Amino acid sequence: VGEEDPRWIVTERDDGKNVNNWHWAEKDVTSKAKEVLLALLEKSSSSGVSIVNVKDISGEATLINRKKKQCLVYELSCKARFQGMVNQLPVTGNVSFIEIADEVRGDDIDIKITIEQAFGKEQHKKVKNIIIKQFRDIVTRFQVQILEEHGIPPKIAKWETSSTKTPAETPKHSKSPRDSNTEQNEGSQSKKVAGLLFLGGLVLGVGTYLWYNSSHKG
């Protein structure tokens, strides 16, 4: 059937309905995404450091339908203040979630923080890493929840960075006692043959030497 056939022609329905979400459609869900993110940030206090003032959440989120399939694309950012305890040390500071996006996950989530307390170099690094990990966990929870809000199964398992696996070693063939005995017998036979060849060569050499001397004396 060629494309000129009337069955190929897609016409607009009078009621404007996209039957079974077959045709491309976009829906702005930015407000919902910001609402979910804000709620998670405000509940962050259970992990030691809490967000006390979200200064700004910017960006956009779009729900896309095509051929009965849905996907959610978003790119958000925000700034906030935090305070709490890390390793029994009081901390306060500022955090910037540089990019919260559907394709940026795990350790790739870009978060910048400044800590107002003066710690030693090593202590500062430890505290900073703990706080950043907590905030990345919040973003990961957001990525799961925002998908669930729109009935899209989250696939976080595929997002996790898998460690490089060392290929399994090829199992070596275990030799049976029979195989070992066969190899030993073959080795013994080879040694015997080599010994006979050596003796044969030696006898031949001696015979040649005697013949040569006797012929020249005559």
Tab-separated table of N, CA, C and O in Angstrom, residues 81-165:
chain	number	residue	atom	x	y	z
A	81	ARG	N	20.481	27.168	51.349
A	81	ARG	CA	21.382	27.148	52.506
A	81	ARG	C	21.155	25.844	53.252
A	81	ARG	O	20.076	25.247	53.187
A	82	PHE	N	22.196	25.404	53.953
A	82	PHE	CA	22.059	24.190	54.740
A	82	PHE	C	22.717	24.370	56.097
A	82	PHE	O	23.572	25.240	56.299
A	83	GLN	N	22.289	23.527	57.036
A	83	GLN	CA	22.897	23.514	58.363
A	83	GLN	C	22.683	22.133	58.976
A	83	GLN	O	21.798	21.390	58.564
A	84	GLY	N	23.517	21.788	59.935
A	84	GLY	CA	23.356	20.496	60.585
A	84	GLY	C	24.633	20.028	61.247
A	84	GLY	O	25.532	20.827	61.556
A	85	MET	N	24.712	18.708	61.440
A	85	MET	CA	25.858	18.097	62.093
A	85	MET	C	26.438	17.018	61.189
A	85	MET	O	25.705	16.204	60.627
A	86	VAL	N	27.763	17.015	61.058
A	86	VAL	CA	28.467	15.983	60.299
A	86	VAL	C	29.635	15.516	61.153
A	86	VAL	O	30.501	16.318	61.536
A	87	ASN	N	29.669	14.209	61.460
A	87	ASN	CA	30.721	13.669	62.328
A	87	ASN	C	30.819	14.453	63.630
A	87	ASN	O	31.915	14.786	64.102
A	88	GLN	N	29.654	14.801	64.189
A	88	GLN	CA	29.544	15.534	65.447
A	88	GLN	C	30.116	16.949	65.363
A	88	GLN	O	30.435	17.562	66.380
A	89	LEU	N	30.215	17.448	64.151
A	89	LEU	CA	30.690	18.816	63.948
A	89	LEU	C	29.552	19.668	63.372
A	89	LEU	O	28.885	19.256	62.423
A	90	PRO	N	29.318	20.857	63.928
A	90	PRO	CA	28.284	21.741	63.365
A	90	PRO	C	28.756	22.339	62.040
A	90	PRO	O	29.910	22.758	61.919
A	91	VAL	N	27.867	22.334	61.056
A	91	VAL	CA	28.221	22.887	59.747
A	91	VAL	C	27.080	23.762	59.232
A	91	VAL	O	25.903	23.483	59.452
A	92	THR	N	27.436	24.808	58.544
A	92	THR	CA	26.499	25.669	57.831
A	92	THR	C	27.147	26.062	56.512
A	92	THR	O	28.382	26.044	56.385
A	93	GLY	N	26.325	26.402	55.538
A	93	GLY	CA	26.890	26.819	54.266
A	93	GLY	C	25.845	26.957	53.182
A	93	GLY	O	24.625	26.980	53.443
A	94	ASN	N	26.313	27.038	51.951
A	94	ASN	CA	25.450	27.208	50.779
A	94	ASN	C	25.664	26.053	49.808
A	94	ASN	O	26.772	25.519	49.700
A	95	VAL	N	24.606	25.689	49.100
A	95	VAL	CA	24.693	24.620	48.113
A	95	VAL	C	24.054	25.086	46.813
A	95	VAL	O	23.034	25.790	46.812
A	96	SER	N	24.674	24.705	45.713
A	96	SER	CA	24.126	24.966	44.379
A	96	SER	C	23.978	23.642	43.648
A	96	SER	O	24.973	22.933	43.440
A	97	PHE	N	22.751	23.304	43.316
A	97	PHE	CA	22.494	22.137	42.470
A	97	PHE	C	22.605	22.646	41.030
A	97	PHE	O	21.666	23.215	40.481
A	98	ILE	N	23.755	22.451	40.440
A	98	ILE	CA	24.045	23.050	39.136
A	98	ILE	C	23.142	22.504	38.042
A	98	ILE	O	22.607	23.256	37.219
A	99	GLU	N	22.982	21.183	38.028
A	99	GLU	CA	22.167	20.568	36.971
A	99	GLU	C	21.464	19.319	37.504
A	99	GLU	O	22.110	18.333	37.838
A	100	ILE	N	20.149	19.402	37.572
A	100	ILE	CA	19.324	18.245	37.907
A	100	ILE	C	18.597	17.870	36.626
A	100	ILE	O	17.640	18.528	36.215
A	101	ALA	N	19.074	16.834	35.964
A	101	ALA	CA	18.557	16.488	34.639
A	101	ALA	C	18.260	14.998	34.550
A	101	ALA	O	18.826	14.190	35.288
A	102	ASP	N	17.379	14.647	33.613
A	102	ASP	CA	16.969	13.252	33.466
A	102	ASP	C	18.118	12.353	33.038
A	102	ASP	O	18.105	11.151	33.309
A	103	GLU	N	19.134	12.890	32.397
A	103	GLU	CA	20.237	12.068	31.911
A	103	GLU	C	21.487	12.171	32.779
A	103	GLU	O	22.511	11.568	32.460
A	104	VAL	N	21.411	12.934	33.862
A	104	VAL	CA	22.572	13.105	34.738
A	104	VAL	C	22.277	12.413	36.059
A	104	VAL	O	21.355	12.798	36.774
A	105	ARG	N	23.061	11.386	36.380
A	105	ARG	CA	22.746	10.559	37.540
A	105	ARG	C	23.985	10.217	38.360
A	105	ARG	O	25.114	10.356	37.893
A	106	GLY	N	23.718	9.743	39.572
A	106	GLY	CA	24.801	9.257	40.413
A	106	GLY	C	25.878	10.296	40.673
A	106	GLY	O	25.601	11.459	40.973
A	107	ASP	N	27.124	9.873	40.539
A	107	ASP	CA	28.262	10.747	40.821
A	107	ASP	C	28.422	11.869	39.796
A	107	ASP	O	29.244	12.779	40.002
A	108	ASP	N	27.669	11.807	38.704
A	108	ASP	CA	27.753	12.868	37.695
A	108	ASP	C	26.870	14.069	38.035
A	108	ASP	O	26.929	15.093	37.348
A	109	ILE	N	26.028	13.948	39.048
A	109	ILE	CA	25.181	15.069	39.458
A	109	ILE	C	26.081	16.174	40.005
A	109	ILE	O	26.810	15.979	40.983
A	110	ASP	N	26.022	17.323	39.373
A	110	ASP	CA	26.947	18.420	39.687
A	110	ASP	C	26.394	19.260	40.842
A	110	ASP	O	25.375	19.940	40.697
A	111	ILE	N	27.070	19.196	41.975
A	111	ILE	CA	26.664	19.943	43.164
A	111	ILE	C	27.885	20.677	43.716
A	111	ILE	O	28.949	20.078	43.894
A	112	LYS	N	27.712	21.956	43.982
A	112	LYS	CA	28.787	22.747	44.563
A	112	LYS	C	28.348	23.228	45.948
A	112	LYS	O	27.222	23.698	46.113
A	113	ILE	N	29.232	23.100	46.933
A	113	ILE	CA	28.906	23.587	48.264
A	113	ILE	C	30.051	24.416	48.822
A	113	ILE	O	31.211	24.226	48.446
A	114	THR	N	29.696	25.342	49.687
A	114	THR	CA	30.694	26.099	50.447
A	114	THR	C	30.370	25.916	51.925
A	114	THR	O	29.208	26.029	52.330
A	115	ILE	N	31.386	25.599	52.696
A	115	ILE	CA	31.226	25.380	54.132
A	115	ILE	C	31.821	26.582	54.864
A	115	ILE	O	32.953	26.995	54.587
A	116	GLU	N	31.064	27.124	55.803
A	116	GLU	CA	31.486	28.349	56.461
A	116	GLU	C	32.464	28.106	57.608
A	116	GLU	O	33.195	29.014	58.010
A	117	GLN	N	32.501	26.890	58.132
A	117	GLN	CA	33.410	26.594	59.233
A	117	GLN	C	34.834	26.353	58.703
A	117	GLN	O	35.007	25.885	57.579
A	118	ALA	N	35.798	26.668	59.532
A	118	ALA	CA	37.203	26.480	59.163
A	118	ALA	C	37.687	25.151	59.724
A	118	ALA	O	38.032	25.049	60.918
A	119	PHE	N	37.725	24.130	58.896
A	119	PHE	CA	38.245	22.817	59.286
A	119	PHE	C	39.644	22.644	58.687
A	119	PHE	O	40.052	23.385	57.791
A	120	GLY	N	40.335	21.636	59.186
A	120	GLY	CA	41.597	21.265	58.559
A	120	GLY	C	41.326	20.724	57.158
A	120	GLY	O	40.196	20.373	56.815
A	121	LYS	N	42.355	20.649	56.355
A	121	LYS	CA	42.201	20.259	54.959
A	121	LYS	C	41.527	18.899	54.813
A	121	LYS	O	40.562	18.739	54.054
A	122	GLU	N	42.017	17.899	55.534
A	122	GLU	CA	41.457	16.557	55.429
A	122	GLU	C	40.049	16.499	55.986
A	122	GLU	O	39.163	15.860	55.421
A	123	GLN	N	39.827	17.162	57.135
A	123	GLN	CA	38.493	17.171	57.745
A	123	GLN	C	37.496	17.873	56.837
A	123	GLN	O	36.352	17.438	56.679
A	124	HIS	N	37.910	18.964	56.233
A	124	HIS	CA	37.041	19.706	55.308
A	124	HIS	C	36.630	18.822	54.134
A	124	HIS	O	35.465	18.818	53.717
A	125	LYS	N	37.567	18.069	53.604
A	125	LYS	CA	37.277	17.184	52.466
A	125	LYS	C	36.273	16.109	52.847
A	125	LYS	O	35.337	15.819	52.088
A	126	LYS	N	36.450	15.508	54.048
A	126	LYS	CA	35.527	14.471	54.497
A	126	LYS	C	34.122	15.016	54.671
A	126	LYS	O	33.143	14.423	54.231
A	127	VAL	N	34.008	16.144	55.350
A	127	VAL	CA	32.699	16.753	55.596
A	127	VAL	C	32.025	17.120	54.280
A	127	VAL	O	30.829	16.870	54.068
A	128	LYS	N	32.800	17.692	53.380
A	128	LYS	CA	32.259	18.092	52.083
A	128	LYS	C	31.720	16.893	51.312
A	128	LYS	O	30.615	16.940	50.746
A	129	ASN	N	32.470	15.802	51.288
A	129	ASN	CA	32.030	14.604	50.556
A	129	ASN	C	30.763	14.005	51.151
A	129	ASN	O	29.892	13.528	50.422
A	130	ILE	N	30.664	14.023	52.485
A	130	ILE	CA	29.468	13.486	53.136
A	130	ILE	C	28.239	14.314	52.760
A	130	ILE	O	27.175	13.772	52.448
A	131	ILE	N	28.375	15.617	52.778
A	131	ILE	CA	27.240	16.498	52.457
A	131	ILE	C	26.838	16.346	50.998
A	131	ILE	O	25.640	16.246	50.670
A	132	ILE	N	27.807	16.315	50.105
A	132	ILE	CA	27.500	16.184	48.680
A	132	ILE	C	26.807	14.855	48.398
A	132	ILE	O	25.849	14.790	47.614
A	133	LYS	N	27.263	13.785	49.038
A	133	LYS	CA	26.610	12.491	48.849
A	133	LYS	C	25.155	12.549	49.296
A	133	LYS	O	24.261	12.020	48.635
A	134	GLN	N	24.893	13.188	50.448
A	134	GLN	CA	23.518	13.307	50.933
A	134	GLN	C	22.653	14.060	49.921
A	134	GLN	O	21.527	13.657	49.632
A	135	PHE	N	23.184	15.134	49.372
A	135	PHE	CA	22.404	15.931	48.433
A	135	PHE	C	22.201	15.199	47.101
A	135	PHE	O	21.167	15.349	46.448
A	136	ARG	N	23.177	14.397	46.694
A	136	ARG	CA	22.991	13.589	45.478
A	136	ARG	C	21.911	12.529	45.690
A	136	ARG	O	21.156	12.209	44.771
A	137	ASP	N	21.849	11.996	46.913
A	137	ASP	CA	20.791	11.035	47.222
A	137	ASP	C	19.409	11.681	47.119
A	137	ASP	O	18.444	11.043	46.684
A	138	ILE	N	19.314	12.946	47.505
A	138	ILE	CA	18.042	13.660	47.371
A	138	ILE	C	17.657	13.775	45.902
A	138	ILE	O	16.496	13.547	45.522
A	139	VAL	N	18.621	14.118	45.064
A	139	VAL	CA	18.346	14.238	43.630
A	139	VAL	C	17.913	12.891	43.052
A	139	VAL	O	16.990	12.811	42.246
A	140	THR	N	18.559	11.821	43.483
A	140	THR	CA	18.184	10.495	42.993
A	140	THR	C	16.756	10.150	43.393
A	140	THR	O	15.994	9.595	42.592
A	141	ARG	N	16.378	10.473	44.630
A	141	ARG	CA	14.994	10.234	45.058
A	141	ARG	C	14.026	11.060	44.228
A	141	ARG	O	12.929	10.596	43.884
A	142	PHE	N	14.420	12.278	43.903
A	142	PHE	CA	13.581	13.108	43.039
A	142	PHE	C	13.401	12.459	41.666
A	142	PHE	O	12.293	12.422	41.120
A	143	GLN	N	14.482	11.931	41.105
A	143	GLN	CA	14.411	11.321	39.779
A	143	GLN	C	13.473	10.123	39.763
A	143	GLN	O	12.817	9.861	38.750
A	144	VAL	N	13.419	9.400	40.874
A	144	VAL	CA	12.500	8.270	40.966
A	144	VAL	C	11.060	8.767	41.141
A	144	VAL	O	10.144	8.341	40.434
A	145	GLN	N	10.875	9.676	42.082
A	145	GLN	CA	9.521	10.118	42.426
A	145	GLN	C	8.847	10.857	41.290
A	145	GLN	O	7.639	10.678	41.058
A	146	ILE	N	9.595	11.678	40.559
A	146	ILE	CA	8.958	12.456	39.482
A	146	ILE	C	8.483	11.536	38.361
A	146	ILE	O	7.482	11.806	37.698
A	147	LEU	N	9.183	10.426	38.139
A	147	LEU	CA	8.721	9.446	37.153
A	147	LEU	C	7.466	8.741	37.652
A	147	LEU	O	6.502	8.546	36.902
A	148	GLU	N	7.478	8.358	38.924
A	148	GLU	CA	6.315	7.674	39.488
A	148	GLU	C	5.088	8.577	39.485
A	148	GLU	O	3.957	8.098	39.315
A	149	GLU	N	5.287	9.862	39.653
A	149	GLU	CA	4.168	10.812	39.632
A	149	GLU	C	3.434	10.787	38.298
A	149	GLU	O	2.244	11.095	38.231
A	150	HIS	N	4.137	10.401	37.248
A	150	HIS	CA	3.542	10.391	35.908
A	150	HIS	C	3.376	8.978	35.361
A	150	HIS	O	3.221	8.776	34.152
A	151	GLY	N	3.446	8.003	36.256
A	151	GLY	CA	3.193	6.620	35.859
A	151	GLY	C	4.258	6.000	34.988
A	151	GLY	O	3.997	5.066	34.230
A	152	ILE	N	5.483	6.508	35.096
A	152	ILE	CA	6.585	5.970	34.310
A	152	ILE	C	7.469	5.134	35.231
A	152	ILE	O	7.964	5.639	36.237
A	153	PRO	N	7.688	3.862	34.926
A	153	PRO	CA	8.508	3.011	35.796
A	153	PRO	C	9.941	3.531	35.868
A	153	PRO	O	10.590	3.703	34.840
A	154	PRO	N	10.423	3.808	37.067
A	154	PRO	CA	11.825	4.254	37.194
A	154	PRO	C	12.777	3.107	36.914
A	154	PRO	O	12.478	1.952	37.192
A	155	LYS	N	13.920	3.423	36.367
A	155	LYS	CA	14.927	2.412	36.030
A	155	LYS	C	16.262	2.772	36.662
A	155	LYS	O	17.289	2.810	36.003
A	156	ILE	N	16.205	3.038	37.944
A	156	ILE	CA	17.409	3.461	38.654
A	156	ILE	C	18.494	2.392	38.596
A	156	ILE	O	19.677	2.681	38.574
A	157	ALA	N	18.058	1.125	38.541
A	157	ALA	CA	19.046	0.045	38.519
A	157	ALA	C	20.015	0.203	37.349
A	157	ALA	O	21.187	-0.123	37.442
A	158	LYS	N	19.504	0.730	36.230
A	158	LYS	CA	20.353	0.928	35.058
A	158	LYS	C	21.193	2.195	35.180
A	158	LYS	O	22.092	2.419	34.396
A	159	TRP	N	20.827	3.064	36.144
A	159	TRP	CA	21.549	4.317	36.279
A	159	TRP	C	22.808	4.137	37.095
A	159	TRP	O	23.725	4.936	37.015
A	160	GLU	N	22.841	3.147	37.936
A	160	GLU	CA	23.967	2.979	38.827
A	160	GLU	C	25.233	2.694	38.031
A	160	GLU	O	25.242	1.929	37.084
A	161	THR	N	26.285	3.308	38.462
A	161	THR	CA	27.554	3.075	37.793
A	161	THR	C	28.081	1.714	38.207
A	161	THR	O	28.379	1.483	39.367
A	162	SER	N	28.155	0.821	37.234
A	162	SER	CA	28.615	-0.529	37.555
A	162	SER	C	30.126	-0.555	37.524
A	162	SER	O	30.761	-0.003	36.640
A	163	SER	N	30.709	-1.184	38.537
A	163	SER	CA	32.166	-1.289	38.588
A	163	SER	C	32.641	-2.221	37.486
A	163	SER	O	31.936	-3.130	37.077
A	164	THR	N	33.825	-1.929	37.018
A	164	THR	CA	34.388	-2.758	35.957
A	164	THR	C	34.629	-4.160	36.475
A	164	THR	O	35.305	-4.346	37.472
A	165	LYS	N	34.055	-5.106	35.811
A	165	LYS	CA	34.192	-6.491	36.243
A	165	LYS	C	35.334	-7.160	35.493
A	165	LYS	O	35.464	-7.022	34.292
